[in-house]
Coordinates of C-alpha atoms and ligand atoms in Angstrom, one line a residue:
M1 CA 70.6 45.1 116.8
K2 CA 68.9 45.6 113.4
I3 CA 68.6 49.2 112.1
T4 CA 66.9 50.4 109.0
V5 CA 68.1 53.6 107.3
V6 CA 65.7 55.1 104.7
G7 CA 67.4 57.2 102.1
T8 CA 70.9 56.5 100.7
G9 CA 72.0 60.1 100.0
Y10 CA 74.9 61.6 101.7
V11 CA 73.6 61.5 105.2
G12 CA 71.9 58.1 104.9
L13 CA 74.8 56.3 103.4
V14 CA 77.4 57.7 105.8
T15 CA 75.0 56.8 108.7
G16 CA 74.4 53.3 107.4
A17 CA 78.0 52.6 106.6
C18 CA 79.2 53.9 110.0
F19 CA 76.6 52.1 112.0
S20 CA 77.5 48.9 110.2
K21 CA 81.2 49.5 111.1
L22 CA 80.0 49.7 114.8
G23 CA 78.7 46.2 114.3
Y24 CA 75.0 46.7 113.8
D25 CA 72.9 44.8 111.3
I26 CA 72.1 47.6 108.8
V27 CA 69.7 47.7 105.9
C28 CA 69.7 50.8 103.8
V29 CA 66.6 51.4 101.7
D30 CA 66.1 53.7 98.7
K31 CA 63.5 53.9 95.9
D32 CA 66.2 54.4 93.3
T33 CA 66.8 50.9 91.8
A34 CA 69.9 51.9 89.9
K35 CA 71.5 53.4 92.9
I36 CA 70.7 50.3 95.1
D37 CA 72.0 48.0 92.4
D38 CA 75.3 50.0 92.4
L39 CA 75.5 50.1 96.2
K40 CA 74.9 46.3 96.4
K41 CA 78.1 46.0 94.2
G42 CA 79.9 48.4 96.5
I43 CA 79.8 51.3 94.0
V44 CA 79.4 54.7 95.7
S45 CA 78.7 57.7 93.5
I46 CA 79.3 60.3 96.2
Y47 CA 82.8 61.7 96.6
E48 CA 83.6 61.2 100.2
P49 CA 87.0 59.8 101.3
G50 CA 86.8 56.4 102.9
L51 CA 83.1 55.9 102.2
E52 CA 83.3 53.4 99.3
D53 CA 85.9 51.4 101.2
L54 CA 83.7 51.3 104.3
V55 CA 80.7 50.3 102.3
Q56 CA 82.6 47.5 100.5
K57 CA 84.1 46.1 103.8
N58 CA 80.8 46.0 105.5
I59 CA 78.9 44.5 102.6
K60 CA 81.5 41.7 102.8
S61 CA 81.2 41.3 106.6
G62 CA 77.4 41.0 106.1
N63 CA 76.6 44.0 108.3
L64 CA 75.4 46.2 105.5
K65 CA 72.7 45.4 103.1
F66 CA 70.8 47.5 100.4
T67 CA 67.3 47.1 99.2
T68 CA 64.4 48.8 97.5
N69 CA 61.9 46.8 99.5
L70 CA 61.0 48.7 102.7
K71 CA 58.7 46.0 104.1
E72 CA 61.6 43.5 104.0
A73 CA 64.0 46.1 105.5
L74 CA 61.6 46.7 108.4
E75 CA 61.3 43.0 109.5
K76 CA 62.6 42.7 113.1
T77 CA 64.1 46.2 113.0
E78 CA 64.4 48.1 116.3
A79 CA 65.0 51.6 114.8
V80 CA 64.3 53.4 111.6
F81 CA 66.5 56.3 110.7
I82 CA 64.9 58.7 108.2
A83 CA 67.6 60.3 106.1
V84 CA 65.8 61.6 103.1
G85 CA 66.3 65.1 101.6
T86 CA 64.5 68.2 102.9
P87 CA 65.1 70.5 99.9
S88 CA 64.3 74.2 100.0
R89 CA 62.4 74.5 96.7
R90 CA 60.4 77.7 97.1
G91 CA 63.4 80.0 97.8
D92 CA 61.7 81.4 100.9
G93 CA 63.5 78.9 103.2
H94 CA 60.5 76.6 103.6
A95 CA 61.9 73.1 104.0
D96 CA 60.0 70.6 101.7
L97 CA 59.1 67.7 104.0
A98 CA 57.3 65.7 101.2
Y99 CA 60.0 63.0 101.3
V100 CA 60.0 62.7 105.1
F101 CA 56.2 62.4 105.3
G102 CA 56.3 60.1 102.2
V103 CA 58.4 57.7 104.3
V104 CA 56.0 58.1 107.3
D105 CA 53.1 57.0 105.0
E106 CA 55.1 54.0 103.9
L107 CA 56.0 53.1 107.5
A108 CA 52.3 53.3 108.3
E109 CA 51.7 50.7 105.7
N110 CA 54.6 48.4 106.5
L111 CA 55.4 48.5 110.2
S112 CA 54.3 45.5 112.2
S113 CA 56.2 45.7 115.5
E114 CA 57.4 48.2 118.1
V115 CA 60.0 50.6 116.7
V116 CA 61.8 53.9 117.3
I117 CA 61.6 56.3 114.4
V118 CA 64.5 58.7 114.3
T119 CA 64.9 61.7 112.1
K120 CA 68.4 62.2 110.8
S121 CA 67.3 64.5 108.0
T122 CA 67.5 68.2 108.9
V123 CA 63.9 69.0 109.7
P124 CA 62.3 72.1 111.1
V125 CA 61.4 72.2 114.8
G126 CA 58.0 70.5 115.3
T127 CA 58.5 67.8 112.7
G128 CA 59.1 65.0 115.2
R129 CA 55.8 65.8 116.9
E130 CA 54.0 65.9 113.5
I131 CA 55.5 62.5 112.5
Y132 CA 54.1 61.1 115.7
K133 CA 50.7 62.6 115.1
Q134 CA 50.4 61.5 111.5
L135 CA 51.6 57.9 112.2
K136 CA 49.3 57.6 115.2
K137 CA 46.4 58.7 113.1
K138 CA 47.1 56.1 110.5
R139 CA 48.1 53.3 112.8
P140 CA 46.5 53.7 116.2
D141 CA 47.3 50.0 116.9
L142 CA 51.1 50.5 116.4
V143 CA 53.5 51.0 119.4
F144 CA 56.2 53.4 118.3
H145 CA 58.4 56.2 119.5
V146 CA 59.9 59.3 117.9
A147 CA 63.4 60.6 118.3
S148 CA 65.5 63.4 116.7
N149 CA 69.2 62.8 116.1
P150 CA 70.5 65.5 113.8
E151 CA 73.8 65.1 112.0
F152 CA 76.6 67.6 112.0
L153 CA 78.7 66.0 109.2
R154 CA 81.1 68.0 107.1
E155 CA 81.6 66.9 103.6
W156 CA 85.0 65.3 103.2
A157 CA 85.3 64.7 106.9
A158 CA 81.9 62.9 107.3
I159 CA 83.2 59.5 108.5
E160 CA 85.6 61.1 111.0
D161 CA 82.7 63.4 112.1
F162 CA 80.4 60.5 112.6
M163 CA 82.9 58.3 114.4
H164 CA 84.4 61.1 116.6
P165 CA 81.7 63.7 116.9
N166 CA 82.0 66.8 119.2
R167 CA 78.7 65.6 120.5
V168 CA 75.7 63.5 119.7
M169 CA 72.3 65.2 120.1
I170 CA 69.4 63.0 120.9
G171 CA 65.9 64.4 121.3
V172 CA 63.4 62.0 122.9
D173 CA 60.2 62.0 124.9
S174 CA 60.1 58.4 126.0
V175 CA 62.3 56.1 128.1
K176 CA 62.1 53.4 125.5
A177 CA 63.5 55.7 122.8
K178 CA 66.1 57.1 125.2
N179 CA 67.3 53.6 126.1
L180 CA 67.4 52.4 122.5
M181 CA 69.4 55.5 121.4
A182 CA 71.8 55.0 124.3
R183 CA 72.4 51.5 123.1
V184 CA 72.9 52.7 119.5
Y185 CA 75.5 55.3 120.5
N186 CA 77.1 53.3 123.3
P187 CA 80.2 52.4 121.1
L188 CA 81.0 56.1 120.8
C189 CA 81.1 56.5 124.6
I190 CA 84.5 54.8 124.5
N191 CA 85.9 58.0 123.1
K192 CA 84.1 60.0 125.7
T193 CA 81.8 61.5 123.1
P194 CA 79.2 63.7 125.0
I195 CA 75.7 62.3 124.4
I196 CA 73.2 65.0 125.0
Y197 CA 69.6 64.1 125.7
T198 CA 67.0 66.8 125.1
S199 CA 63.5 67.3 124.1
I200 CA 62.7 66.5 120.4
E201 CA 62.3 70.2 119.7
A202 CA 65.6 71.2 121.2
A203 CA 67.5 68.6 119.2
E204 CA 65.7 69.7 116.0
L205 CA 66.5 73.3 116.7
T206 CA 70.1 72.7 117.7
K207 CA 71.0 71.6 114.2
Y208 CA 69.8 74.8 112.7
A209 CA 71.1 77.0 115.5
S210 CA 74.6 75.4 115.1
N211 CA 74.7 76.0 111.4
G212 CA 73.2 79.5 111.8
F213 CA 75.9 80.4 114.4
L214 CA 78.7 79.1 112.2
A215 CA 77.4 81.0 109.2
M216 CA 77.2 84.1 111.4
K217 CA 80.8 83.5 112.5
I218 CA 82.0 83.3 108.9
S219 CA 80.0 86.4 107.9
F220 CA 81.4 88.2 110.9
I221 CA 85.0 87.7 109.9
N222 CA 84.1 88.5 106.3
E223 CA 82.6 91.8 107.3
I224 CA 85.6 92.6 109.6
A225 CA 87.8 91.8 106.5
D226 CA 86.0 94.6 104.6
L227 CA 86.7 97.0 107.5
C228 CA 90.4 95.9 107.6
E229 CA 90.8 96.9 104.0
K230 CA 89.7 100.4 104.8
C231 CA 91.6 100.9 108.0
G232 CA 94.9 99.1 107.1
A233 CA 94.6 96.1 109.6
D234 CA 95.4 92.6 108.5
V235 CA 92.3 90.3 109.0
K236 CA 94.5 87.2 109.5
E237 CA 96.1 88.9 112.4
V238 CA 92.8 90.1 113.8
A239 CA 91.3 86.6 113.4
R240 CA 94.3 85.1 115.2
G241 CA 93.9 87.6 117.9
I242 CA 90.3 87.0 118.6
G243 CA 90.6 83.2 118.0
F244 CA 92.8 82.8 121.1
D245 CA 89.9 83.9 123.3
D246 CA 88.4 80.5 124.3
R247 CA 85.0 82.0 124.3
I248 CA 85.3 82.8 120.6
G249 CA 87.6 80.0 119.4
D250 CA 89.9 80.0 116.3
K251 CA 87.8 77.9 113.9
F252 CA 85.5 79.3 111.2
L253 CA 87.3 82.6 111.0
H254 CA 88.7 82.1 107.5
V255 CA 87.8 84.9 105.2
S256 CA 86.0 83.9 102.0
P257 CA 83.9 85.1 99.1
G258 CA 80.9 83.9 101.2
Y259 CA 79.9 80.5 102.5
G260 CA 78.2 77.9 100.3
G261 CA 77.5 74.2 100.2
S262 CA 74.5 72.0 100.9
C263 CA 73.8 73.1 104.5
F264 CA 74.6 76.7 105.5
P265 CA 72.6 78.5 102.8
K266 CA 69.7 76.2 103.1
D267 CA 69.6 75.9 106.9
T268 CA 70.0 79.6 107.6
K269 CA 67.0 80.3 105.3
A270 CA 65.0 77.5 106.9
L271 CA 65.8 78.8 110.4
S272 CA 64.7 82.2 109.4
Y273 CA 61.5 80.9 107.9
T274 CA 60.7 78.8 111.0
A275 CA 61.3 81.8 113.2
Q276 CA 58.9 83.9 111.2
Q277 CA 56.3 81.1 111.4
Y278 CA 56.6 81.3 115.2
D279 CA 56.5 85.1 115.1
A280 CA 59.9 85.3 116.6
P281 CA 62.0 86.7 113.7
L282 CA 65.8 86.1 113.9
T283 CA 67.2 89.4 112.8
L284 CA 70.8 88.4 113.1
I285 CA 70.3 85.3 110.9
D286 CA 68.4 87.5 108.4
A287 CA 71.3 89.9 108.3
V288 CA 73.7 87.0 107.8
I289 CA 71.7 85.6 104.9
A290 CA 71.5 89.0 103.2
F291 CA 75.2 89.8 103.9
N292 CA 76.4 86.5 102.4
E293 CA 74.3 86.7 99.3
A294 CA 75.4 90.3 98.7
R295 CA 79.1 89.2 99.3
K296 CA 79.0 86.5 96.7
K297 CA 77.5 88.9 94.2
S298 CA 80.0 91.7 95.0
M299 CA 83.0 89.5 94.2
G300 CA 82.6 89.9 90.4
L301 CA 82.6 93.7 90.9
R302 CA 85.6 93.5 93.1
I303 CA 87.6 91.7 90.4
E304 CA 86.4 94.2 87.9
S305 CA 87.5 97.1 90.1
I306 CA 90.9 95.6 90.5
L307 CA 91.4 94.8 86.8
G308 CA 89.5 97.6 85.1
S309 CA 87.4 96.8 82.1
L310 CA 87.0 93.1 81.7
K311 CA 86.3 93.2 78.0
E312 CA 88.5 90.6 76.3
K313 CA 90.5 90.1 79.5
K314 CA 91.8 86.6 79.8
L315 CA 91.4 85.2 83.3
A316 CA 92.4 81.9 85.0
I317 CA 89.9 80.7 87.5
L318 CA 91.3 78.2 90.0
G319 CA 88.7 76.4 92.0
L320 CA 84.9 76.1 91.4
T321 CA 83.6 74.0 94.3
F322 CA 82.1 75.6 97.5
K323 CA 85.1 74.3 99.5
P324 CA 88.1 72.1 98.8
N325 CA 88.1 68.3 98.8
T326 CA 84.7 67.9 97.4
D327 CA 83.1 67.9 94.0
D328 CA 80.0 69.7 95.4
M329 CA 79.1 72.9 93.6
R330 CA 75.9 73.7 95.6
D331 CA 75.7 77.4 96.3
S332 CA 79.3 77.9 95.5
A333 CA 80.5 81.5 95.1
S334 CA 81.7 80.5 91.6
L335 CA 78.0 80.3 90.5
D336 CA 77.7 84.1 91.1
I337 CA 81.1 85.2 90.1
L338 CA 81.6 83.4 86.7
P339 CA 78.4 84.6 85.0
Y340 CA 79.3 88.2 86.0
L341 CA 82.8 87.9 84.6
I342 CA 81.5 86.4 81.3
E343 CA 78.7 89.1 81.1
K344 CA 81.4 91.8 81.4
G345 CA 83.3 90.3 78.4
S346 CA 86.2 88.4 80.0
K347 CA 87.5 85.1 78.6
L348 CA 87.8 82.4 81.3
N349 CA 90.1 79.4 81.6
V350 CA 88.7 77.3 84.5
F351 CA 90.0 74.4 86.5
D352 CA 88.9 72.5 89.6
P353 CA 90.8 69.4 90.9
K354 CA 87.6 67.4 91.6
G355 CA 84.6 69.5 90.6
M356 CA 84.8 69.7 86.8
K357 CA 82.0 67.3 86.1
E358 CA 79.6 68.9 88.6
A359 CA 80.6 72.4 87.5
K360 CA 79.9 71.6 83.9
K361 CA 76.3 70.7 84.9
L362 CA 75.8 74.2 86.4
L363 CA 78.1 76.4 84.4
G364 CA 78.2 74.4 81.1
H365 CA 76.0 77.0 79.4
L366 CA 78.8 79.7 79.7
P367 CA 81.5 80.0 77.1
L368 CA 84.3 78.7 79.5
K369 CA 87.5 77.0 78.6
W370 CA 87.7 73.9 80.7
K371 CA 91.3 73.1 81.4
K372 CA 93.0 69.9 82.6
N373 CA 95.3 71.3 85.3
S374 CA 96.4 74.4 87.1
Y375 CA 99.4 75.3 84.8
E376 CA 97.3 74.8 81.6
T377 CA 94.7 77.2 83.1
L378 CA 97.3 79.9 83.9
E379 CA 99.0 79.9 80.4
G380 CA 99.0 83.4 78.9
V381 CA 96.2 85.0 81.1
D382 CA 96.0 88.6 82.3
A383 CA 95.2 87.6 85.9
V384 CA 94.5 84.6 88.1
V385 CA 91.5 84.4 90.4
I386 CA 91.5 81.8 93.2
L387 CA 88.0 80.9 94.3
T388 CA 88.6 77.6 96.3
E389 CA 91.5 76.9 98.6
W390 CA 92.6 73.5 97.1
D391 CA 96.0 72.4 98.5
E392 CA 97.4 72.0 95.0
F393 CA 97.0 75.7 94.4
R394 CA 99.0 76.3 97.6
F395 CA 102.0 74.4 96.3
L396 CA 102.2 75.9 92.8
D397 CA 105.7 76.6 91.5
L398 CA 105.5 80.4 91.7
N399 CA 108.5 81.0 89.5
H400 CA 107.0 78.9 86.8
V401 CA 103.6 80.5 87.3
K402 CA 105.1 84.0 86.8
K403 CA 106.7 82.9 83.6
I404 CA 103.6 81.5 82.0
L405 CA 101.2 84.4 83.0
K406 CA 100.9 87.3 80.7
S407 CA 100.8 89.6 83.7
P408 CA 101.7 88.5 87.2
V409 CA 98.4 89.4 88.9
I410 CA 96.7 87.2 91.4
I411 CA 93.3 87.8 93.0
D412 CA 93.0 85.4 95.9
L413 CA 89.5 85.2 97.4
R414 CA 90.7 82.6 100.0
N415 CA 93.8 84.3 101.4
M416 CA 95.9 81.3 100.6
Y417 CA 99.3 82.9 100.2
D418 CA 101.6 84.7 102.5
L419 CA 102.0 88.4 101.7
E420 CA 105.8 88.3 102.1
E421 CA 106.0 85.3 99.8
M422 CA 104.0 87.0 97.1
H423 CA 106.1 90.1 97.4
K424 CA 109.3 88.2 97.1
A425 CA 108.0 86.3 94.1
G426 CA 107.1 89.6 92.4
F427 CA 103.4 89.3 92.0
E428 CA 100.7 91.9 92.2
Y429 CA 98.6 90.2 94.8
H430 CA 95.1 91.1 96.0
S431 CA 93.5 89.1 98.8
L432 CA 90.7 89.8 101.3
G433 CA 91.1 92.0 104.3
R434 CA 94.9 92.4 103.8
K435 CA 97.0 95.0 102.1
I436 CA 97.6 94.9 98.3
I437 CA 101.0 93.7 97.2
K438 CA 102.4 95.5 94.2
P439 CA 105.6 94.1 92.5
M440 CA 107.4 97.4 92.9
D441 CA 106.7 97.8 96.7
Ligands
UDX1 C1 78.7 72.3 107.2 C2 78.8 72.1 108.7 O1 80.2 72.4 109.1 C3 78.4 70.8 109.1 O2 78.4 70.7 110.6 C4 76.9 70.6 108.7 O3 76.4 69.4 109.1 C5 76.8 70.8 107.2 O4 77.3 72.1 106.8 P1 80.0 71.6 105.0 O5 79.0 72.4 104.3 O6 80.5 70.3 104.5 O7 79.6 71.4 106.6 O8 81.4 72.5 105.0 P2 82.1 73.5 106.0 O9 83.5 73.1 106.1 O10 81.4 73.8 107.2 O11 82.1 74.9 105.0 C6 80.8 75.5 104.6 C7 81.1 76.7 103.9 O12 81.6 77.7 104.7 C8 82.1 76.6 102.7 O13 81.7 77.4 101.6 C9 83.4 77.2 103.3 O14 84.3 77.7 102.3 C10 82.8 78.3 104.2 N1 83.7 78.7 105.3 C11 84.0 77.8 106.3 C12 84.3 79.9 105.3 O15 84.0 80.8 104.4 N2 85.1 80.3 106.3 C13 85.4 79.4 107.3 O16 86.1 79.8 108.3 C14 84.8 78.1 107.3

């Protein structure tokens, strides 16, 4: 089966590479000539474990091709997966569908045989229907079907998530589209992956509802953490306790300075915007958005209230990315916290294992000292602030850390360390939703 994937960003490339591994004849199309030239050589600019290797192997096997020529890519294709960006440019949550409908216009010009058009991009409910309408208007002669097949890929685990998903959502309204999608995902049925067929609208909304729910779950435990601090409970114990309830589940209950990344902030806002358009406001989601934004902003103040005046204070910042194992800085809490600390007069050494290049693009205007490794960052500072839970921070030599710090103070916004361990090591240790450890306790 030949499949065309339009857009070679994160989602498009993972989709194309994984489908090619399943044995399909995949052509990935993008307008960016330089990117396509690199991809043809097997060069992948995105940091995603296993992706470059998968791309290279499948180029070699002949299953995966790259082109800028859409017309050529559409020849004899049975399905076109649209995987272009849907950015949120206006700040009000409105998802910009210009790229999606740009592709639809080009499909109208270039399609010549029956095809199923599948949206992989995260699109607001109603987009599938609108694609059908617009294409039908431009090409009344063309036989085509529309389907929605949202992705639920986590950065750094994208290939695993694609190959072993919790479920595959397929929104269709024709037997032809359903049969084709069943064939496409048949190889995953071997692992007993649930394939859920729904209306196009339900599939589109499921993506937003999933991300909205997960964002709500994170915000819930973050708010409980605030209460724990006041009442003396330990949030890790509470999270463990509620997580054993099957109805709740133990995932996504890690306390944090607020969620970030390419999906949760954008998708929660888009979901809220869609709900307002339908005159069915989602007050819970609105509260989550407001809570998370306020939380990220409050973290600078929290650091200040622990350390007192920040003027001339030397701090080590460990971690800049929105989560570990990625170089992605989008909507990372560090983007709120670092400007605040600088504004208040502190001097910052910063380090992230993979995110330095991306971080420099967004934080390069600040007077930061960019360090090469954790220990260099910690040298001679008044306190350490952990913003991202990279494994290498978990395994620091605490005795050595204590020796090289000016004062043994750690503010851990990811609850990476055990309280007992910190106590034994003689640190003043501040985490979220847990008691404060003082060296003398
Ligand atoms: C997320 C969804 O998990 C994925 O299904 C969707 O397709 C895209 O968005 P991703 O953004 O890669 O994936 O990362 P994820 O691991 O979900 O983390 C998102 C943010 O939530 C991070 O900032 C992370 O630190 C935060 N988070 C996650 C918490 O604060 N606490 C948690 O318990 C889990």
